[in-house]
CSV table of C-alpha atoms in Angstrom, one decimal:
chain,number,residue,atom,x,y,z
A,1,MET,CA,-8.7,17.2,-38.7
A,2,ARG,CA,-5.4,15.9,-39.5
A,3,ALA,CA,-7.0,12.4,-38.9
A,4,ASP,CA,-9.2,12.8,-41.8
A,5,LEU,CA,-6.5,13.6,-43.9
A,6,PRO,CA,-5.7,10.1,-45.7
A,7,TYR,CA,-9.6,10.1,-46.4
A,8,ALA,CA,-10.0,13.6,-48.0
A,9,VAL,CA,-7.2,12.8,-50.3
A,10,GLY,CA,-8.4,9.7,-50.9
A,11,GLY,CA,-12.1,10.9,-51.9
A,12,VAL,CA,-10.1,13.8,-54.0
A,13,ALA,CA,-8.2,11.1,-55.9
A,14,VAL,CA,-10.8,8.7,-56.5
A,15,GLY,CA,-13.2,12.1,-57.6
A,16,ALA,CA,-10.8,12.8,-60.2
A,17,LEU,CA,-10.2,9.2,-61.8
A,18,LEU,CA,-14.1,8.7,-62.0
A,19,LEU,CA,-14.0,12.0,-63.9
A,20,GLY,CA,-11.1,11.4,-66.2
A,21,ASN,CA,-12.3,7.9,-66.5
A,22,ALA,CA,-15.7,9.0,-67.6
A,23,ALA,CA,-14.2,11.9,-69.9
A,24,LEU,CA,-11.7,9.1,-71.8
A,25,SER,CA,-14.1,6.1,-71.9
A,26,PRO,CA,-16.0,5.7,-75.3
A,27,GLU,CA,-18.7,3.7,-73.7
A,28,ALA,CA,-19.6,7.1,-71.0
A,29,ASP,CA,-21.9,9.4,-71.3
A,30,PRO,CA,-21.2,13.3,-71.5
A,31,VAL,CA,-20.8,14.3,-67.7
A,32,GLY,CA,-22.5,17.3,-66.6
A,33,VAL,CA,-22.4,20.0,-63.9
A,34,LEU,CA,-25.0,17.4,-62.0
A,35,ASP,CA,-22.7,14.5,-62.3
A,36,VAL,CA,-19.5,16.9,-61.1
A,37,ALA,CA,-21.3,17.9,-58.0
A,38,LEU,CA,-21.9,14.9,-57.1
A,39,VAL,CA,-18.4,13.5,-57.7
A,40,VAL,CA,-18.0,17.0,-55.1
A,41,VAL,CA,-20.5,15.5,-53.0
A,42,THR,CA,-18.9,11.8,-53.0
A,43,ALA,CA,-15.2,13.0,-52.1
A,44,ALA,CA,-16.3,15.2,-49.2
A,45,ALA,CA,-18.2,12.5,-47.7
A,46,LEU,CA,-14.8,10.1,-47.9
A,47,GLY,CA,-13.5,12.5,-46.6
A,48,SER,CA,-15.5,12.2,-43.1
A,49,CYS,CA,-16.3,8.4,-43.2
A,50,ARG,CA,-14.1,8.2,-40.8
A,51,ARG,CA,-16.1,9.8,-38.2
A,52,ARG,CA,-19.6,9.4,-39.6
A,53,PRO,CA,-19.1,5.9,-41.7
A,54,VAL,CA,-23.0,5.6,-41.9
A,55,LEU,CA,-24.0,8.6,-43.2
A,56,ALA,CA,-20.8,8.8,-45.3
A,57,VAL,CA,-21.6,5.2,-47.0
A,58,ALA,CA,-25.2,5.8,-47.7
A,59,VAL,CA,-24.7,9.3,-49.6
A,60,VAL,CA,-21.5,7.6,-51.8
A,61,THR,CA,-23.8,4.6,-52.4
A,62,ALA,CA,-26.7,6.8,-53.8
A,63,ALA,CA,-24.7,9.5,-55.7
A,64,MET,CA,-22.4,6.8,-57.3
A,65,LEU,CA,-25.9,4.8,-58.4
A,66,VAL,CA,-27.2,8.0,-60.0
A,67,VAL,CA,-23.3,8.8,-61.8
A,68,HIS,CA,-23.7,5.6,-63.0
A,69,VAL,CA,-27.0,6.0,-64.2
A,70,ARG,CA,-26.7,9.0,-66.1
A,71,VAL,CA,-23.2,8.7,-67.5
A,72,HIS,CA,-22.5,5.1,-67.5
A,73,ALA,CA,-19.3,5.8,-66.1
A,74,GLY,CA,-18.1,1.7,-66.2
A,75,VAL,CA,-16.4,0.3,-62.7
A,76,SER,CA,-14.6,2.9,-61.9
A,77,ALA,CA,-17.9,4.4,-60.5
A,78,ALA,CA,-17.8,1.0,-57.9
A,79,PHE,CA,-14.2,2.1,-56.6
A,80,PRO,CA,-16.0,5.3,-54.1
A,81,VAL,CA,-18.6,2.9,-53.0
A,82,LEU,CA,-16.1,0.2,-51.9
A,83,GLY,CA,-14.0,2.6,-49.9
A,84,ALA,CA,-16.7,3.7,-48.1
A,85,VAL,CA,-18.0,0.2,-47.5
A,86,CYS,CA,-14.2,-1.4,-46.0
A,87,VAL,CA,-14.4,1.6,-43.6
A,88,ALA,CA,-18.2,1.2,-42.5
A,89,ALA,CA,-17.2,-2.3,-42.0
A,90,TRP,CA,-13.8,-1.6,-39.6
A,91,ARG,CA,-15.4,0.7,-37.6
A,92,GLY,CA,-17.8,-1.7,-36.8
A,93,HIS,CA,-20.9,-0.9,-39.0
A,94,ARG,CA,-21.6,-4.5,-41.0
A,95,ARG,CA,-25.1,-4.2,-41.4
A,96,ALA,CA,-24.9,-0.8,-43.4
A,97,ALA,CA,-21.7,-1.9,-45.4
A,98,VAL,CA,-23.5,-4.8,-46.2
A,99,VAL,CA,-27.0,-2.9,-47.3
A,100,ALA,CA,-25.1,-0.2,-49.0
A,101,SER,CA,-22.8,-3.4,-51.0
A,102,VAL,CA,-26.0,-5.0,-52.2
A,103,ALA,CA,-28.2,-1.5,-53.3
A,104,PHE,CA,-25.0,-0.4,-55.2
A,105,LEU,CA,-25.1,-3.8,-57.4
A,106,GLY,CA,-28.9,-3.9,-57.6
A,107,GLY,CA,-28.5,-0.4,-59.0
A,108,TYR,CA,-26.0,-1.2,-61.2
A,109,LEU,CA,-26.6,-4.8,-62.6
A,110,ALA,CA,-29.9,-3.3,-63.4
A,111,ARG,CA,-29.1,-0.4,-65.3
A,112,ASP,CA,-26.0,-2.6,-67.2
A,113,ILE,CA,-29.3,-4.9,-68.2
A,114,SER,CA,-31.7,-2.0,-69.0
A,115,VAL,CA,-29.2,-0.4,-71.1
A,116,ALA,CA,-26.8,-3.7,-72.7
A,117,PRO,CA,-27.6,-4.1,-76.4
A,118,ALA,CA,-29.0,-7.5,-77.8
A,119,GLY,CA,-26.7,-8.8,-79.7
A,120,LEU,CA,-24.4,-8.4,-75.8
A,121,PRO,CA,-23.7,-11.7,-74.7
A,122,PRO,CA,-24.6,-12.7,-71.1
A,123,GLN,CA,-21.0,-14.2,-70.5
A,124,GLN,CA,-20.0,-10.9,-70.7
A,125,LEU,CA,-22.6,-9.0,-68.3
A,126,LEU,CA,-22.5,-11.8,-66.1
A,127,GLU,CA,-18.1,-11.8,-65.5
A,128,ARG,CA,-18.7,-8.3,-65.2
A,129,THR,CA,-21.6,-8.1,-62.4
A,130,SER,CA,-19.4,-11.2,-60.5
A,131,LEU,CA,-16.1,-9.3,-60.5
A,132,LEU,CA,-17.9,-6.3,-58.6
A,133,LEU,CA,-19.5,-8.8,-56.3
A,134,GLY,CA,-16.3,-10.5,-55.7
A,135,TRP,CA,-14.4,-7.0,-54.6
A,136,PHE,CA,-17.6,-5.7,-53.0
A,137,VAL,CA,-17.0,-9.2,-50.9
A,138,ALA,CA,-13.7,-8.8,-50.1
A,139,VAL,CA,-13.6,-5.4,-48.8
A,140,ASN,CA,-16.1,-6.2,-46.7
A,141,ILE,CA,-13.9,-8.9,-45.1
A,142,ALA,CA,-11.2,-7.0,-45.0
A,143,GLY,CA,-13.1,-4.4,-43.1
A,144,LEU,CA,-14.1,-7.0,-40.7
A,145,VAL,CA,-10.5,-8.3,-40.5
A,146,ALA,CA,-9.3,-4.8,-39.5
A,147,ARG,CA,-11.3,-4.0,-37.0
A,148,GLU,CA,-10.7,-7.7,-35.6
A,149,HIS,CA,-7.4,-7.0,-35.6
A,150,ARG,CA,-7.8,-3.5,-33.7
A,151,ALA,CA,-9.7,-5.1,-31.6
A,152,TYR,CA,-7.2,-7.4,-30.2
A,153,LEU,CA,-4.6,-4.4,-30.0
A,154,GLU,CA,-6.7,-3.2,-27.2
A,155,GLN,CA,-7.0,-6.3,-25.8
A,156,LEU,CA,-3.7,-6.3,-26.0
A,157,GLU,CA,-2.7,-3.2,-24.5
A,158,ARG,CA,-5.1,-3.6,-22.0
A,159,ARG,CA,-3.4,-6.8,-20.9
A,160,LEU,CA,-0.4,-5.1,-20.4
A,161,LEU,CA,-2.1,-2.3,-18.5
A,162,GLU,CA,-3.6,-4.5,-15.9
A,163,ALA,CA,-0.3,-6.8,-16.0
A,164,GLU,CA,1.5,-3.6,-15.3
A,165,ARG,CA,-0.6,-2.3,-12.5
A,166,THR,CA,-0.9,-6.2,-10.8
A,167,ARG,CA,2.9,-6.1,-10.7
A,168,GLU,CA,3.1,-2.6,-9.3
A,169,GLU,CA,0.5,-4.3,-6.4
A,170,THR,CA,2.0,-7.2,-5.9
A,171,ALA,CA,6.1,-5.4,-5.7
A,172,LEU,CA,4.1,-2.4,-3.0
A,173,ARG,CA,2.7,-5.3,-1.1
A,174,ARG,CA,5.9,-7.0,-1.1
A,175,ALA,CA,7.6,-4.3,0.2
A,176,GLY,CA,4.9,-3.6,2.8
A,177,GLU,CA,5.3,-7.2,4.5
A,178,GLU,CA,9.0,-6.8,4.3
A,179,ARG,CA,8.7,-3.5,6.2
A,180,LEU,CA,6.6,-5.3,8.9
A,181,ARG,CA,9.1,-8.2,8.5
A,182,ILE,CA,12.0,-5.6,9.6
A,183,ALA,CA,10.0,-4.0,12.4
A,184,ARG,CA,9.2,-7.7,14.3
A,185,ASP,CA,13.1,-8.3,14.2
A,186,LEU,CA,14.0,-5.2,15.5
A,187,HIS,CA,11.3,-5.0,18.1
A,188,ASP,CA,12.7,-8.9,19.3
A,189,SER,CA,16.4,-7.9,18.8
A,190,LEU,CA,16.6,-4.5,20.2
A,191,THR,CA,13.7,-3.3,22.2
A,192,HIS,CA,14.2,-5.9,25.2
A,193,SER,CA,18.1,-5.2,25.7
A,194,ILE,CA,17.5,-1.4,25.1
A,195,SER,CA,14.8,-1.6,27.7
A,196,VAL,CA,17.3,-3.3,30.1
A,197,ILE,CA,19.6,-0.8,29.7
A,198,LYS,CA,17.6,1.8,30.7
A,199,VAL,CA,16.0,0.1,33.8
A,200,GLN,CA,19.3,-0.9,35.2
A,201,ALA,CA,20.7,2.6,34.5
A,202,GLY,CA,17.6,3.8,36.2
A,203,ILE,CA,18.0,1.6,39.4
A,204,ALA,CA,21.7,2.7,39.6
A,205,VAL,CA,21.1,6.3,39.5
A,206,HIS,CA,17.9,6.0,41.7
A,207,LEU,CA,20.5,3.7,44.4
A,208,ASP,CA,22.6,6.4,44.3
A,209,ARG,CA,20.3,9.1,45.1
A,210,LYS,CA,19.1,7.1,47.8
A,211,ASN,CA,22.2,6.3,49.5
A,212,GLY,CA,23.3,10.0,49.4
A,213,ALA,CA,25.5,10.0,46.9
A,214,GLU,CA,25.2,11.9,43.2
A,215,PRO,CA,25.2,10.1,39.9
A,216,SER,CA,28.6,9.9,38.0
A,217,ALA,CA,27.6,11.6,34.3
A,218,ALA,CA,28.1,8.6,32.3
A,219,LEU,CA,25.6,6.5,34.6
A,220,LEU,CA,23.5,9.7,33.4
A,221,ALA,CA,24.3,10.2,29.9
A,222,ILE,CA,23.6,6.1,30.0
A,223,GLN,CA,20.3,6.3,30.8
A,224,GLU,CA,19.1,9.7,28.8
A,225,ALA,CA,21.0,7.6,25.8
A,226,GLY,CA,19.0,5.1,26.6
A,227,GLY,CA,15.4,6.6,27.2
A,228,ALA,CA,16.2,8.1,23.6
A,229,ALA,CA,17.1,5.4,21.7
A,230,MET,CA,13.6,3.6,23.0
A,231,ARG,CA,11.8,6.7,21.3
A,232,GLU,CA,14.0,6.8,18.2
A,233,LEU,CA,13.2,2.6,18.2
A,234,ARG,CA,9.3,3.3,18.7
A,235,ALA,CA,9.4,5.9,16.0
A,236,THR,CA,11.8,3.6,13.7
A,237,LEU,CA,9.0,0.6,14.4
A,238,ALA,CA,6.2,3.0,13.4
A,239,VAL,CA,7.5,4.4,10.0
A,240,LEU,CA,8.3,1.0,9.0
A,241,ARG,CA,4.6,-0.5,10.2
A,242,SER,CA,2.8,2.8,8.4
A,243,PRO,CA,5.1,4.4,6.1
A,244,ASP,CA,2.5,7.6,6.0
A,245,ASP,CA,3.9,8.1,9.6
A,246,ALA,CA,4.6,12.3,10.2
A,247,ASP,CA,6.4,11.4,13.6
A,248,ARG,CA,10.0,11.8,11.9
A,249,LEU,CA,13.4,12.8,13.4
A,250,GLY,CA,14.6,15.9,12.0
A,251,LEU,CA,17.2,18.8,12.2
A,252,ALA,CA,15.0,20.5,14.3
A,253,ARG,CA,15.8,18.1,16.8
A,254,LEU,CA,19.3,19.0,16.9
A,255,ASP,CA,19.9,20.7,19.7
A,256,GLU,CA,18.3,17.7,22.1
A,257,LEU,CA,20.7,15.1,19.9
A,258,ALA,CA,23.7,17.8,20.9
A,259,GLY,CA,22.4,17.8,24.8
A,260,ARG,CA,22.9,13.9,24.9
A,261,THR,CA,25.9,14.0,23.3
A,262,ARG,CA,26.9,16.6,26.0
A,263,ALA,CA,25.6,14.7,28.4
A,264,ALA,CA,28.1,11.8,27.5
A,265,GLY,CA,31.2,13.7,28.1
A,266,VAL,CA,31.7,15.3,24.1
A,267,PRO,CA,31.3,18.6,24.1
A,268,VAL,CA,29.3,20.1,20.9
A,269,HIS,CA,28.9,23.8,19.5
A,270,VAL,CA,26.0,23.9,17.2
A,271,THR,CA,26.3,27.2,14.5
A,272,VAL,CA,23.0,27.5,12.1
A,273,SER,CA,23.4,30.2,9.4
A,274,GLY,CA,20.4,30.9,7.0
A,275,GLU,CA,16.9,31.0,7.3
A,276,PRO,CA,15.5,27.4,7.1
A,277,PRO,CA,13.4,26.7,4.7
A,278,GLU,CA,10.5,24.1,4.3
A,279,LEU,CA,13.1,20.9,4.3
A,280,PRO,CA,11.4,18.0,2.4
A,281,VAL,CA,10.7,15.1,4.6
A,282,GLU,CA,13.8,12.9,3.4
A,283,VAL,CA,15.8,15.3,3.1
A,284,ASP,CA,15.7,16.8,6.7
A,285,GLN,CA,15.4,13.3,8.1
A,286,ALA,CA,18.9,12.5,6.7
A,287,GLY,CA,20.5,15.5,8.0
A,288,TYR,CA,19.9,14.5,11.2
A,289,ARG,CA,21.3,11.1,10.9
A,290,VAL,CA,24.4,12.1,9.6
A,291,VAL,CA,25.1,14.4,12.6
A,292,GLN,CA,23.9,11.6,14.5
A,293,GLU,CA,26.5,9.5,13.0
A,294,ALA,CA,29.4,11.7,13.0
A,295,LEU,CA,29.2,12.7,16.4
A,296,THR,CA,28.4,8.9,17.7
A,297,ASN,CA,31.7,8.3,15.9
A,298,VAL,CA,33.9,11.4,17.7
A,299,ALA,CA,32.1,9.9,21.3
A,300,ARG,CA,34.0,6.4,20.0
A,301,HIS,CA,37.2,6.8,18.5
A,302,ALA,CA,38.2,10.5,18.4
A,303,GLY,CA,39.0,9.9,22.7
A,304,PRO,CA,39.4,13.9,24.5
A,305,ALA,CA,37.3,16.1,22.0
A,306,VAL,CA,35.6,19.2,21.4
A,307,ALA,CA,32.9,18.8,18.3
A,308,GLU,CA,31.5,21.3,16.3
A,309,VAL,CA,28.5,21.2,14.4
A,310,ARG,CA,27.3,23.8,11.6
A,311,VAL,CA,24.3,23.5,9.9
A,312,GLU,CA,23.5,26.3,6.6
A,313,TYR,CA,20.8,26.4,4.6
A,314,THR,CA,20.3,28.1,1.0
A,315,PRO,CA,17.8,28.6,-1.1
A,316,THR,CA,19.3,25.1,-3.0
A,317,ARG,CA,20.7,23.5,-1.0
A,318,LEU,CA,21.3,21.8,2.7
A,319,THR,CA,24.2,21.5,4.3
A,320,VAL,CA,25.8,19.4,7.5
A,321,ALA,CA,29.4,19.7,9.1
A,322,VAL,CA,30.7,17.9,12.2
A,323,THR,CA,34.2,18.8,12.8
A,324,ASP,CA,35.8,17.6,16.0
A,325,ASP,CA,39.4,18.2,17.3
A,326,GLY,CA,40.5,14.7,18.8
A,327,ALA,CA,43.6,12.8,18.4
A,328,ALA,CA,42.7,10.7,14.7
A,329,SER,CA,45.7,10.1,12.7
A,330,THR,CA,46.5,11.9,9.8
A,331,ALA,CA,48.6,8.6,8.0
A,332,GLY,CA,46.5,7.1,5.7
A,333,PRO,CA,43.3,7.0,3.8
A,334,VAL,CA,40.0,7.0,5.7
A,335,THR,CA,38.6,3.0,5.8
A,336,PRO,CA,34.5,3.3,5.9
A,337,GLY,CA,32.9,1.5,8.3
A,338,VAL,CA,29.2,0.8,8.4
A,339,GLY,CA,28.6,3.9,9.6
A,340,LEU,CA,29.9,5.9,6.8
A,341,ARG,CA,29.1,3.8,4.3
A,342,GLY,CA,25.1,4.2,5.5
A,343,MET,CA,25.5,7.9,5.9
A,344,ARG,CA,26.8,8.1,2.1
A,345,GLU,CA,23.8,6.0,1.0
A,346,ARG,CA,21.3,8.5,2.6
A,347,VAL,CA,23.2,11.3,1.0
A,348,THR,CA,23.8,9.8,-2.7
A,349,GLY,CA,20.6,8.4,-2.6
A,350,LEU,CA,19.0,12.4,-2.4
A,351,GLY,CA,21.4,13.4,-5.0
A,352,GLY,CA,23.7,14.6,-2.4
A,353,THR,CA,27.6,14.7,-2.3
A,354,LEU,CA,29.6,12.8,1.5
A,355,HIS,CA,32.7,14.7,2.2
A,356,ALA,CA,34.7,12.2,5.1
A,357,ALA,CA,38.2,12.9,6.0
A,358,ARG,CA,41.2,13.2,8.2
A,359,GLY,CA,42.4,16.8,8.8
A,360,ASP,CA,45.5,18.3,8.9
A,361,GLY,CA,46.2,19.2,12.6
A,362,GLY,CA,44.1,15.9,13.6
A,363,GLY,CA,40.8,15.4,14.2
A,364,PHE,CA,37.9,14.4,11.8
A,365,THR,CA,35.3,16.4,9.2
A,366,VAL,CA,32.3,14.8,8.0
A,367,ARG,CA,30.4,16.8,5.2
A,368,ALA,CA,27.1,16.6,3.3
A,369,THR,CA,25.0,18.3,1.0
A,370,PHE,CA,22.0,18.0,0.2
A,371,PRO,CA,20.4,19.8,-3.3
A,372,LEU,CA,16.8,21.0,-2.8
A,373,GLU,CA,16.5,22.3,-6.9
A,374,GLY,CA,16.0,19.5,-9.4
A,375,ARG,CA,16.6,16.7,-6.6
A,376,ALA,CA,17.2,13.3,-8.3
């Protein structure tokens, strides 16, 4: 109804103009009840011409011809017809617009000729008819131009949407190609080396046991770490090749990670508080990776140390923290390496925060907090 409001207001304005002109024109006959009713019908038809242009132009043309025959209101009777013809042409009903134009012009001219005084110069009648003819030609052309312009805008919008869709498809295709390239590079550069490490460690363990000696803890840790690295690498390559792969690492495998770290000679204590909710996959995996990287740093840099892993679940956030009591120096700021930078990128990319600092009495603490509601 809001879209039809301008047409209804225009119909009322044109009807008032028509009645006012008929009342003030010295050439017009008195306006009767039927004439007022026809003007009201015309205003109503103009108000609905957006939705029913053919019906509206037919009703307006017939009503104005009757009003012109009865009242002889002059050129003002053509104004409602001009508006209806323009809307009909704009809505694509060119034939109806042309038929209405010809019908009204023919009826108007016939009425003028039939009541013209004997001494009226033909030139005056011809000029009036030519003026109306020019108006009707102009509104028909204006309606067609408006329709073509609207069609052009719709076509332009479709092209923009198609270009946007094509651009998204191209980006997705390139992302897929890049994932496959990374998967191939990782396979070529890492799989062979890790396989060699795992096989050599397994052979060394086998030879020690064959000779009656117990393999060292470090050798067993190398064998276990090699197997775990192979499993994680295969999982990573599967994710790169198929982003919908559901076999991903998460905090549910935290005990397994702690066990491998203990096998490498670092005592690890794990504390979990709160009820584990249904974590988003990316948060679950990022939390696991933070703990993994922190424990790796403990094994590499802390020296003889004990690591404590704390996982806290709340309805609104997930917090993972890894603290050690190693021999880290308390002097100077922390210089982030590749591992810390990677952890920070993972956490902040999910809207969380990462704190990594030396303790007051030595050791090192890594704490990551992930929001679980309203994540960025």
